[in-house]
Amino acid sequence: EPSLEKVEEVAISVITDLVEATKQVVSFQVDVINAKPSATHLEPCSGDDFDKLMADCVARVRSSVQDNAFGPRSLVREFEKYPFLIETNVDTYVNDWIEAAHPLMDSKAEIERFITGSEAVQTRFASDTVLRMYVVSCAETKTMLYNKAMKLKSLMLTQIAAEAREQSGTMVESFSGILDKLQESPEDPEQLAILQDYVKDCDQEVEELAREIGKAREKLDLLEAFEFDVDREDFELYWQAYSKPREVDTVRKAAIPRQEEDRVKFMQKLQELANEFQKELQSIDTDVNNFFTYNDLEQAEEYSGQVMVLNQRLLEAAEQAQVVNSREKLFDFPQTSFDEIESMVQVFKPYADLWSIASEFQKSFPNWMYGPFNTLDAEQIETNVTTWWKFAWRAEKTFDGKAEPQSVAATLKERLDTFKPNLPLIAALRNPGMRDRHWTKLSTEVGEHIYPDVSLTLKYLLEIDINKHEQFITTLSEQAAKEYGFERTLDKMKTEWRDLQFEFSPYKDSGTYVLKGIEETVMLLDDQIVKVQAMRGSPYAKPLEAVVIEWSNKLVYMQDVLEEWLKCQKTWLYLEPIFASPDIMRQMPTEGRRFQKVDQMWRSTMQTGADAPAVMQVMTIDNLKQHFLEANKTLDLVQKGLNDYLETKRSAFPRFYFLSNDELLDILSETKDPRRVVPHMPKCFEGICGVKMKGEKEEQQAQGGEWLNITHMVSGEGEVVALSDQAPVEPDADRNRGNVERWLLEMEGSMRVSLREIGTDAINKYKGAVRTDFVQSWTGMIVLAADCLYWTKDVEESMLAHGVEGVKKMEQQMVQELADIVELVRGELSKQARLIIGAMVVLDVHNKDVTSLLVQSKVSSPAQFDWNSQLRYYQETIDGKEAIMTRMMNASLAYSYEYLGNSMRLVVTPLTDRCYITLTQAMRLVLGGAPAGPAGTGKTETTK
């Protein structure tokens, strides 16, 4: 700073200021010679010579400024040799360096690099350097670079000091952990073995920590080398860690004899433990043998308690044996075998199972017989009885030769055999489907009052000899089970609806909702209706008839509601955007009021459903079905009125029949602004893709009126055709405002009138124009019509004048005309002209081929078939107006002046000609035609 431009500006300003100063020099007078000035101030220097002098001075100043800039620039380049000092952001750089975890020596080298660079800058560059016309001040830069190097040094050394402190603290903690472990007293032989192994293997851990001490010392040495002020606490922490290895070694040596003493002590305890354990095993064996003599089933509960105690003692003995063996291994003692424990377990197991099951039977049997019958679990009782009987049967064989336990097993089996016949009775009467009506029937059949309260017991039922009615009870139970199945099915059906919700989705920006995702609801509804109908036909559903009919009616109601709801939603979704248009509401006030009435009901119902979307809750809305039935009737009337209205519009402008209802409604909803109807025009006029209005700017068109008058039509290819003043199109005129079909009729008429006028004018000027100029000056479709018309005229005139020779000359003329067109195509042409010429070349080639065919067939008269079978154009006067007629065979069709745009033409083939003949004859007979064939063969283009 400053820049060279600023230096130039200051230097040049000195010269200009001097010149300006000369204009202020006051004239002087010489009294001696009586010389008086003619003006108050001296005249300033001026003239061409002075201007050249000034320009030279300015140029020399600029040159001098540029030449003298070499010195400062060289000085800057010298500073650029230290980019790491100049460009580095110290804070960011140091943070990145720390995250990268560079080795200590790399950090030292980096600090030295910055310090060395800073010192070099201080030595090499003076604070102020005089370089000819410049004086460069380097003092601020030198100070900045020096401070940057010192800051980097401080930040990096601070981080190294923190790492050294953390390292020393970690080592002190680790050594303290080792010392605590070495001084620990074992509580059992297993812990002693772990401590002895640790004493042997802790050397490696100590060595690793000693190496960490060395790394911490390297950091402190580096800090000392750079004269960094290290805290006293950091040094003390380091020396504390440094002294720990010697302390560990001392403690480790002292731990060895102490642990040996503990080893001897635990060996003695092990011997005592083994002796006591042998006594316990003998006691267990005695208790097991006692079970061989037990034979009183009535004391089964007491024996079962002894079984539990003895099983626990055997389990603890097995665990104790493992402890004894593991400690014998620790002390290198011979392993004692305790196989007798497993043997005792195997011997005792059958007895344990016998008395456990016997105890369970003894406790359960009174509950079965005398306990409340309504608390019995039939399934569990049957499972227990079956399981216990199988065990008793096996036990009777297992204890063969052992009278006491075998007699217990036999007695247990006998009692179970006695009880087993009661299982069907319990299962039948404890059926969960048994209701009061079933118990009433049973009481009537038995002749005794039977009700499943707390006083009813199995003993009582057996006393009244209820088994005599086994067949009746079985049948009654089966009936109750099936009725219960229906009850559960109904409950399950209701449960399935409990968490089912309708999905009410916001509909666009309408502020209301529509129903979505009801497939699951409909499937469930259909499935349940089928199930309920099947239930109603079953004789077992008769007791539940009222409930089943109620649920069936509810499902049918839900089905009807959904059907009407979806029908209403479909129609509402179709009509809502239509009647959202103010124009439609204005044109159809009656239908609009009807729709608004339905819309209010719809919004209210949907809001209520959205607030509580559970299906069953929605179905409780008052008169829901009736509301939708009435809404659908009203919407049917609205749709009928809408269709009648659209039919009226189509009758007024028949081209609306080309449009679907939706497309027509899009147009009718924009009647206030003709500009918004224009995008829909290609649906009515295939060749018109846009229009131009009198008002070219948006502001003008916004004013309406005559500014919206349509003056030109535009094709999809960009061809612009002016509309005739004789047939104006005024969409915003009073007669047309709000009635789009009226000004579209004007558009249709104006299109035909305009093209007729252009065609008449072009045909009249064709003969005197240069053909290559003519094709570039007129509308594309008119150029093609004029070309075909004059081809027809020239061929027939040649035939009439010279016969076959005339046709030959015509052929030669057409070849030359094609050559001229080819030459034109090779030059510069506009896009529209090139499209016109492309289409005309296709027709000219076909016409030339037809002419060649006429020559080959020696056609000499316009009346011959080969000529009559071609598509020919004639200009005739109809109703006092010049018009173009097309003829082919005996068909004569008027050229309708429908604007087709500036489109390409497909090559005309013999097949195309045959299609032309067929279609023109069909139109002559007021019939239709439909070309058929593979895709892409030209059916549509041929028809157009």
Tab-separated table of N, CA and C in Angstrom, residues 544-666:
chain	number	residue	atom	x	y	z
A	544	LEU	N	-77.862	-67.538	20.280
A	544	LEU	CA	-77.212	-66.236	20.080
A	544	LEU	C	-77.867	-65.462	18.938
A	545	GLU	N	-79.072	-65.898	18.544
A	545	GLU	CA	-79.684	-65.359	17.335
A	545	GLU	C	-79.816	-63.841	17.378
A	546	ALA	N	-80.272	-63.331	18.507
A	546	ALA	CA	-80.478	-61.876	18.620
A	546	ALA	C	-79.166	-61.124	18.456
A	547	VAL	N	-78.106	-61.632	19.095
A	547	VAL	CA	-76.793	-60.974	19.010
A	547	VAL	C	-76.254	-61.060	17.588
A	548	VAL	N	-76.410	-62.262	16.962
A	548	VAL	CA	-75.879	-62.449	15.604
A	548	VAL	C	-76.603	-61.544	14.622
A	549	ILE	N	-77.945	-61.462	14.752
A	549	ILE	CA	-78.723	-60.608	13.834
A	549	ILE	C	-78.339	-59.144	14.018
A	550	GLU	N	-78.168	-58.733	15.263
A	550	GLU	CA	-77.767	-57.337	15.532
A	550	GLU	C	-76.420	-57.022	14.883
A	551	TRP	N	-75.458	-57.939	15.054
A	551	TRP	CA	-74.123	-57.706	14.470
A	551	TRP	C	-74.179	-57.758	12.930
A	552	SER	N	-75.001	-58.677	12.397
A	552	SER	CA	-75.141	-58.770	10.946
A	552	SER	C	-75.717	-57.478	10.378
A	553	ASN	N	-76.761	-56.962	11.028
A	553	ASN	CA	-77.367	-55.705	10.559
A	553	ASN	C	-76.363	-54.552	10.624
A	554	LYS	N	-75.536	-54.570	11.654
A	554	LYS	CA	-74.539	-53.499	11.785
A	554	LYS	C	-73.510	-53.575	10.665
A	555	LEU	N	-73.090	-54.801	10.337
A	555	LEU	CA	-72.110	-54.955	9.254
A	555	LEU	C	-72.711	-54.541	7.919
A	556	VAL	N	-73.962	-54.939	7.664
A	556	VAL	CA	-74.625	-54.555	6.407
A	556	VAL	C	-74.773	-53.044	6.335
A	557	TYR	N	-75.116	-52.430	7.472
A	557	TYR	CA	-75.224	-50.961	7.505
A	557	TYR	C	-73.881	-50.318	7.164
A	558	MET	N	-72.806	-50.843	7.757
A	558	MET	CA	-71.467	-50.309	7.469
A	558	MET	C	-71.132	-50.477	5.992
A	559	GLN	N	-71.495	-51.623	5.412
A	559	GLN	CA	-71.213	-51.857	3.995
A	559	GLN	C	-71.978	-50.856	3.120
A	560	ASP	N	-73.253	-50.642	3.454
A	560	ASP	CA	-74.054	-49.681	2.691
A	560	ASP	C	-73.486	-48.275	2.812
A	561	VAL	N	-73.084	-47.902	4.045
A	561	VAL	CA	-72.516	-46.564	4.255
A	561	VAL	C	-71.246	-46.384	3.426
A	562	LEU	N	-70.365	-47.377	3.462
A	562	LEU	CA	-69.117	-47.261	2.708
A	562	LEU	C	-69.380	-47.154	1.209
A	563	GLU	N	-70.345	-47.938	0.730
A	563	GLU	CA	-70.660	-47.903	-0.703
A	563	GLU	C	-71.143	-46.513	-1.115
A	564	GLU	N	-72.086	-45.960	-0.341
A	564	GLU	CA	-72.604	-44.629	-0.652
A	564	GLU	C	-71.539	-43.557	-0.435
A	565	TRP	N	-70.718	-43.747	0.587
A	565	TRP	CA	-69.651	-42.782	0.908
A	565	TRP	C	-68.664	-42.682	-0.252
A	566	LEU	N	-68.186	-43.837	-0.718
A	566	LEU	CA	-67.204	-43.832	-1.807
A	566	LEU	C	-67.804	-43.281	-3.099
A	567	LYS	N	-69.085	-43.593	-3.331
A	567	LYS	CA	-69.748	-43.048	-4.513
A	567	LYS	C	-69.831	-41.531	-4.420
A	568	CYS	N	-70.204	-41.050	-3.230
A	568	CYS	CA	-70.287	-39.595	-3.010
A	568	CYS	C	-68.912	-38.952	-3.152
A	569	GLN	N	-67.883	-39.605	-2.587
A	569	GLN	CA	-66.530	-39.040	-2.660
A	569	GLN	C	-66.051	-38.942	-4.101
A	570	LYS	N	-66.302	-39.980	-4.890
A	570	LYS	CA	-65.870	-39.965	-6.293
A	570	LYS	C	-66.507	-38.797	-7.044
A	571	THR	N	-67.821	-38.624	-6.851
A	571	THR	CA	-68.513	-37.532	-7.541
A	571	THR	C	-68.081	-36.179	-6.999
A	572	TRP	N	-67.922	-36.081	-5.675
A	572	TRP	CA	-67.496	-34.798	-5.076
A	572	TRP	C	-66.111	-34.388	-5.573
A	573	LEU	N	-65.176	-35.354	-5.656
A	573	LEU	CA	-63.832	-35.047	-6.143
A	573	LEU	C	-63.875	-34.543	-7.584
A	574	TYR	N	-64.832	-35.048	-8.376
A	574	TYR	CA	-64.941	-34.612	-9.769
A	574	TYR	C	-65.538	-33.212	-9.859
A	575	LEU	N	-66.552	-32.939	-9.013
A	575	LEU	CA	-67.281	-31.675	-9.142
A	575	LEU	C	-66.653	-30.535	-8.349
A	576	GLU	N	-65.901	-30.843	-7.282
A	576	GLU	CA	-65.380	-29.782	-6.410
A	576	GLU	C	-64.521	-28.766	-7.157
A	577	PRO	N	-63.511	-29.194	-7.939
A	577	PRO	CA	-62.725	-28.181	-8.656
A	577	PRO	C	-63.536	-27.441	-9.713
A	578	ILE	N	-64.626	-28.066	-10.210
A	578	ILE	CA	-65.463	-27.397	-11.219
A	578	ILE	C	-66.214	-26.239	-10.583
A	579	PHE	N	-66.911	-26.518	-9.481
A	579	PHE	CA	-67.722	-25.487	-8.851
A	579	PHE	C	-66.901	-24.581	-7.940
A	580	ALA	N	-65.591	-24.825	-7.856
A	580	ALA	CA	-64.717	-23.869	-7.166
A	580	ALA	C	-64.468	-22.638	-8.033
A	581	SER	N	-64.824	-22.736	-9.337
A	581	SER	CA	-64.628	-21.616	-10.263
A	581	SER	C	-65.814	-20.668	-10.183
A	582	PRO	N	-65.590	-19.388	-9.924
A	582	PRO	CA	-66.702	-18.420	-9.899
A	582	PRO	C	-67.442	-18.365	-11.228
A	583	ASP	N	-66.722	-18.542	-12.362
A	583	ASP	CA	-67.375	-18.491	-13.672
A	583	ASP	C	-68.407	-19.597	-13.811
A	584	ILE	N	-68.069	-20.817	-13.381
A	584	ILE	CA	-69.008	-21.932	-13.464
A	584	ILE	C	-70.204	-21.680	-12.546
A	585	MET	N	-69.944	-21.172	-11.355
A	585	MET	CA	-71.035	-20.879	-10.425
A	585	MET	C	-71.978	-19.828	-11.015
A	586	ARG	N	-71.397	-18.879	-11.730
A	586	ARG	CA	-72.238	-17.831	-12.335
A	586	ARG	C	-73.080	-18.393	-13.474
A	587	GLN	N	-72.516	-19.293	-14.245
A	587	GLN	CA	-73.224	-19.835	-15.407
A	587	GLN	C	-74.217	-20.927	-15.018
A	588	MET	N	-73.995	-21.594	-13.858
A	588	MET	CA	-74.878	-22.688	-13.437
A	588	MET	C	-75.316	-22.451	-11.988
A	589	PRO	N	-76.131	-21.426	-11.724
A	589	PRO	CA	-76.470	-21.080	-10.334
A	589	PRO	C	-77.252	-22.169	-9.601
A	590	THR	N	-78.191	-22.837	-10.298
A	590	THR	CA	-79.006	-23.862	-9.628
A	590	THR	C	-78.155	-25.037	-9.197
A	591	GLU	N	-77.355	-25.554	-10.136
A	591	GLU	CA	-76.463	-26.674	-9.801
A	591	GLU	C	-75.441	-26.262	-8.756
A	592	GLY	N	-75.003	-25.006	-8.809
A	592	GLY	CA	-74.033	-24.516	-7.832
A	592	GLY	C	-74.588	-24.540	-6.423
A	593	ARG	N	-75.861	-24.120	-6.272
A	593	ARG	CA	-76.476	-24.131	-4.934
A	593	ARG	C	-76.631	-25.560	-4.424
A	594	ARG	N	-77.021	-26.453	-5.336
A	594	ARG	CA	-77.156	-27.847	-4.922
A	594	ARG	C	-75.812	-28.429	-4.482
A	595	PHE	N	-74.777	-28.124	-5.242
A	595	PHE	CA	-73.460	-28.656	-4.868
A	595	PHE	C	-72.976	-28.078	-3.544
A	596	GLN	N	-73.231	-26.800	-3.319
A	596	GLN	CA	-72.803	-26.179	-2.064
A	596	GLN	C	-73.490	-26.841	-0.863
A	597	LYS	N	-74.752	-27.254	-1.029
A	597	LYS	CA	-75.457	-27.920	0.048
A	597	LYS	C	-74.774	-29.257	0.374
A	598	VAL	N	-74.435	-30.016	-0.681
A	598	VAL	CA	-73.736	-31.286	-0.472
A	598	VAL	C	-72.352	-31.035	0.105
A	599	ASP	N	-71.695	-29.988	-0.374
A	599	ASP	CA	-70.331	-29.683	0.068
A	599	ASP	C	-70.305	-29.379	1.570
A	600	GLN	N	-71.321	-28.667	2.052
A	600	GLN	CA	-71.388	-28.371	3.485
A	600	GLN	C	-71.530	-29.654	4.307
A	601	MET	N	-72.426	-30.567	3.824
A	601	MET	CA	-72.579	-31.846	4.516
A	601	MET	C	-71.277	-32.641	4.489
A	602	TRP	N	-70.623	-32.641	3.341
A	602	TRP	CA	-69.372	-33.398	3.182
A	602	TRP	C	-68.308	-32.895	4.160
A	603	ARG	N	-68.124	-31.597	4.197
A	603	ARG	CA	-67.081	-31.030	5.055
A	603	ARG	C	-67.381	-31.298	6.534
A	604	SER	N	-68.639	-31.170	6.919
A	604	SER	CA	-69.015	-31.416	8.312
A	604	SER	C	-68.763	-32.876	8.696
A	605	THR	N	-69.184	-33.802	7.811
A	605	THR	CA	-69.013	-35.230	8.100
A	605	THR	C	-67.534	-35.602	8.157
A	606	MET	N	-66.746	-35.122	7.209
A	606	MET	CA	-65.333	-35.466	7.154
A	606	MET	C	-64.575	-34.888	8.348
A	607	GLN	N	-64.974	-33.694	8.804
A	607	GLN	CA	-64.309	-33.107	9.960
A	607	GLN	C	-64.617	-33.912	11.222
A	608	THR	N	-65.886	-34.339	11.345
A	608	THR	CA	-66.266	-35.165	12.504
A	608	THR	C	-65.495	-36.479	12.502
A	609	GLY	N	-65.379	-37.102	11.306
A	609	GLY	CA	-64.625	-38.356	11.197
A	609	GLY	C	-63.149	-38.167	11.472
A	610	ALA	N	-62.570	-37.074	10.992
A	610	ALA	CA	-61.138	-36.831	11.199
A	610	ALA	C	-60.830	-36.602	12.673
A	611	ASP	N	-61.782	-36.001	13.412
A	611	ASP	CA	-61.564	-35.761	14.840
A	611	ASP	C	-61.572	-37.066	15.630
A	612	ALA	N	-62.367	-38.055	15.183
A	612	ALA	CA	-62.429	-39.363	15.869
A	612	ALA	C	-62.471	-40.441	14.786
A	613	PRO	N	-61.304	-40.856	14.250
A	613	PRO	CA	-61.276	-41.683	13.040
A	613	PRO	C	-61.536	-43.172	13.244
A	614	ALA	N	-61.785	-43.635	14.475
A	614	ALA	CA	-62.068	-45.063	14.686
A	614	ALA	C	-63.297	-45.455	13.873
A	615	VAL	N	-63.219	-46.594	13.150
A	615	VAL	CA	-64.285	-46.995	12.233
A	615	VAL	C	-65.621	-47.102	12.958
A	616	MET	N	-65.631	-47.808	14.095
A	616	MET	CA	-66.893	-48.009	14.798
A	616	MET	C	-67.467	-46.698	15.326
A	617	GLN	N	-66.600	-45.764	15.664
A	617	GLN	CA	-67.082	-44.484	16.170
A	617	GLN	C	-67.650	-43.635	15.033
A	618	VAL	N	-66.982	-43.683	13.869
A	618	VAL	CA	-67.474	-42.928	12.713
A	618	VAL	C	-68.861	-43.422	12.306
A	619	MET	N	-69.057	-44.751	12.388
A	619	MET	CA	-70.335	-45.327	11.970
A	619	MET	C	-71.490	-44.951	12.894
A	620	THR	N	-71.183	-44.362	14.051
A	620	THR	CA	-72.249	-43.948	14.976
A	620	THR	C	-72.726	-42.525	14.704
A	621	ILE	N	-72.144	-41.855	13.709
A	621	ILE	CA	-72.605	-40.501	13.363
A	621	ILE	C	-74.081	-40.574	12.968
A	622	ASP	N	-74.876	-39.670	13.475
A	622	ASP	CA	-76.329	-39.703	13.246
A	622	ASP	C	-76.663	-39.611	11.762
A	623	ASN	N	-77.568	-40.507	11.310
A	623	ASN	CA	-78.106	-40.482	9.943
A	623	ASN	C	-77.010	-40.457	8.872
A	624	LEU	N	-75.904	-41.140	9.130
A	624	LEU	CA	-74.774	-41.108	8.191
A	624	LEU	C	-75.179	-41.671	6.831
A	625	LYS	N	-75.840	-42.827	6.838
A	625	LYS	CA	-76.242	-43.444	5.580
A	625	LYS	C	-77.242	-42.563	4.827
A	626	GLN	N	-78.224	-42.025	5.552
A	626	GLN	CA	-79.254	-41.195	4.916
A	626	GLN	C	-78.642	-39.940	4.303
A	627	HIS	N	-77.655	-39.351	5.002
A	627	HIS	CA	-76.993	-38.153	4.476
A	627	HIS	C	-76.314	-38.442	3.143
A	628	PHE	N	-75.626	-39.582	3.076
A	628	PHE	CA	-74.915	-39.896	1.830
A	628	PHE	C	-75.886	-40.278	0.715
A	629	LEU	N	-76.998	-40.958	1.060
A	629	LEU	CA	-78.003	-41.286	0.039
A	629	LEU	C	-78.578	-40.007	-0.583
A	630	GLU	N	-78.948	-39.057	0.281
A	630	GLU	CA	-79.492	-37.793	-0.221
A	630	GLU	C	-78.447	-37.015	-0.997
A	631	ALA	N	-77.185	-37.053	-0.515
A	631	ALA	CA	-76.109	-36.340	-1.222
A	631	ALA	C	-75.895	-36.924	-2.614
A	632	ASN	N	-75.943	-38.241	-2.744
A	632	ASN	CA	-75.729	-38.865	-4.051
A	632	ASN	C	-76.864	-38.530	-5.019
A	633	LYS	N	-78.099	-38.478	-4.497
A	633	LYS	CA	-79.212	-38.083	-5.360
A	633	LYS	C	-79.024	-36.653	-5.854
A	634	THR	N	-78.619	-35.772	-4.941
A	634	THR	CA	-78.400	-34.375	-5.329
A	634	THR	C	-77.261	-34.250	-6.330
A	635	LEU	N	-76.174	-34.996	-6.097
A	635	LEU	CA	-75.035	-34.927	-7.018
A	635	LEU	C	-75.394	-35.483	-8.387
A	636	ASP	N	-76.291	-36.482	-8.441
A	636	ASP	CA	-76.748	-36.983	-9.743
A	636	ASP	C	-77.461	-35.879	-10.514
A	637	LEU	N	-78.296	-35.091	-9.796
A	637	LEU	CA	-78.966	-33.970	-10.448
A	637	LEU	C	-77.961	-32.925	-10.926
A	638	VAL	N	-76.933	-32.687	-10.091
A	638	VAL	CA	-75.904	-31.713	-10.474
A	638	VAL	C	-75.170	-32.186	-11.725
A	639	GLN	N	-74.824	-33.468	-11.768
A	639	GLN	CA	-74.105	-33.996	-12.930
A	639	GLN	C	-74.966	-33.936	-14.187
A	640	LYS	N	-76.271	-34.236	-14.044
A	640	LYS	CA	-77.160	-34.165	-15.202
A	640	LYS	C	-77.242	-32.736	-15.720
A	641	GLY	N	-77.393	-31.772	-14.777
A	641	GLY	CA	-77.427	-30.374	-15.192
A	641	GLY	C	-76.129	-29.946	-15.848
A	642	LEU	N	-74.997	-30.454	-15.302
A	642	LEU	CA	-73.702	-30.109	-15.877
A	642	LEU	C	-73.571	-30.658	-17.294
A	643	ASN	N	-74.001	-31.901	-17.495
A	643	ASN	CA	-73.913	-32.499	-18.828
A	643	ASN	C	-74.806	-31.760	-19.818
A	644	ASP	N	-76.001	-31.368	-19.364
A	644	ASP	CA	-76.892	-30.596	-20.244
A	644	ASP	C	-76.258	-29.267	-20.614
A	645	TYR	N	-75.616	-28.637	-19.631
A	645	TYR	CA	-74.949	-27.358	-19.886
A	645	TYR	C	-73.809	-27.511	-20.895
A	646	LEU	N	-73.015	-28.578	-20.728
A	646	LEU	CA	-71.903	-28.811	-21.663
A	646	LEU	C	-72.425	-29.127	-23.061
A	647	GLU	N	-73.552	-29.845	-23.135
A	647	GLU	CA	-74.135	-30.160	-24.448
A	647	GLU	C	-74.581	-28.885	-25.150
A	648	THR	N	-75.099	-27.928	-24.361
A	648	THR	CA	-75.498	-26.643	-24.934
A	648	THR	C	-74.290	-25.921	-25.529
A	649	LYS	N	-73.191	-25.921	-24.811
A	649	LYS	CA	-71.981	-25.264	-25.298
A	649	LYS	C	-71.440	-25.970	-26.541
A	650	ARG	N	-71.512	-27.297	-26.565
A	650	ARG	CA	-71.010	-28.040	-27.730
A	650	ARG	C	-71.890	-27.780	-28.954
A	651	SER	N	-73.179	-27.636	-28.717
A	651	SER	CA	-74.073	-27.339	-29.834
A	651	SER	C	-73.758	-25.968	-30.416
A	652	ALA	N	-73.393	-25.028	-29.531
A	652	ALA	CA	-73.065	-23.679	-29.999
A	652	ALA	C	-71.725	-23.646	-30.735
A	653	PHE	N	-70.769	-24.464	-30.316
A	653	PHE	CA	-69.446	-24.496	-30.960
A	653	PHE	C	-69.054	-25.973	-31.117
A	654	PRO	N	-69.398	-26.604	-32.233
A	654	PRO	CA	-69.241	-28.064	-32.395
A	654	PRO	C	-67.837	-28.580	-32.150
A	655	ARG	N	-66.814	-27.735	-32.294
A	655	ARG	CA	-65.449	-28.231	-32.062
A	655	ARG	C	-65.237	-28.650	-30.606
A	656	PHE	N	-66.137	-28.232	-29.716
A	656	PHE	CA	-66.057	-28.666	-28.327
A	656	PHE	C	-66.291	-30.177	-28.196
A	657	TYR	N	-66.880	-30.795	-29.241
A	657	TYR	CA	-67.059	-32.254	-29.197
A	657	TYR	C	-65.716	-32.978	-29.236
A	658	PHE	N	-64.662	-32.289	-29.715
A	658	PHE	CA	-63.325	-32.896	-29.720
A	658	PHE	C	-62.763	-33.027	-28.296
A	659	LEU	N	-63.350	-32.288	-27.361
A	659	LEU	CA	-62.794	-32.185	-26.014
A	659	LEU	C	-63.560	-33.074	-25.042
A	660	SER	N	-62.848	-33.572	-24.027
A	660	SER	CA	-63.512	-34.299	-22.946
A	660	SER	C	-64.224	-33.298	-22.044
A	661	ASN	N	-65.067	-33.812	-21.156
A	661	ASN	CA	-65.779	-32.919	-20.225
A	661	ASN	C	-64.816	-32.101	-19.388
A	662	ASP	N	-63.745	-32.740	-18.909
A	662	ASP	CA	-62.778	-32.025	-18.063
A	662	ASP	C	-62.105	-30.904	-18.834
A	663	GLU	N	-61.696	-31.187	-20.068
A	663	GLU	CA	-61.021	-30.156	-20.870
A	663	GLU	C	-61.972	-29.009	-21.181
A	664	LEU	N	-63.216	-29.329	-21.492
A	664	LEU	CA	-64.185	-28.270	-21.784
A	664	LEU	C	-64.457	-27.429	-20.545
A	665	LEU	N	-64.536	-28.076	-19.390
A	665	LEU	CA	-64.768	-27.328	-18.152
A	665	LEU	C	-63.588	-26.426	-17.820
A	666	ASP	N	-62.361	-26.886	-18.136
A	666	ASP	CA	-61.192	-26.023	-17.926
A	666	ASP	C	-61.330	-24.732	-18.725
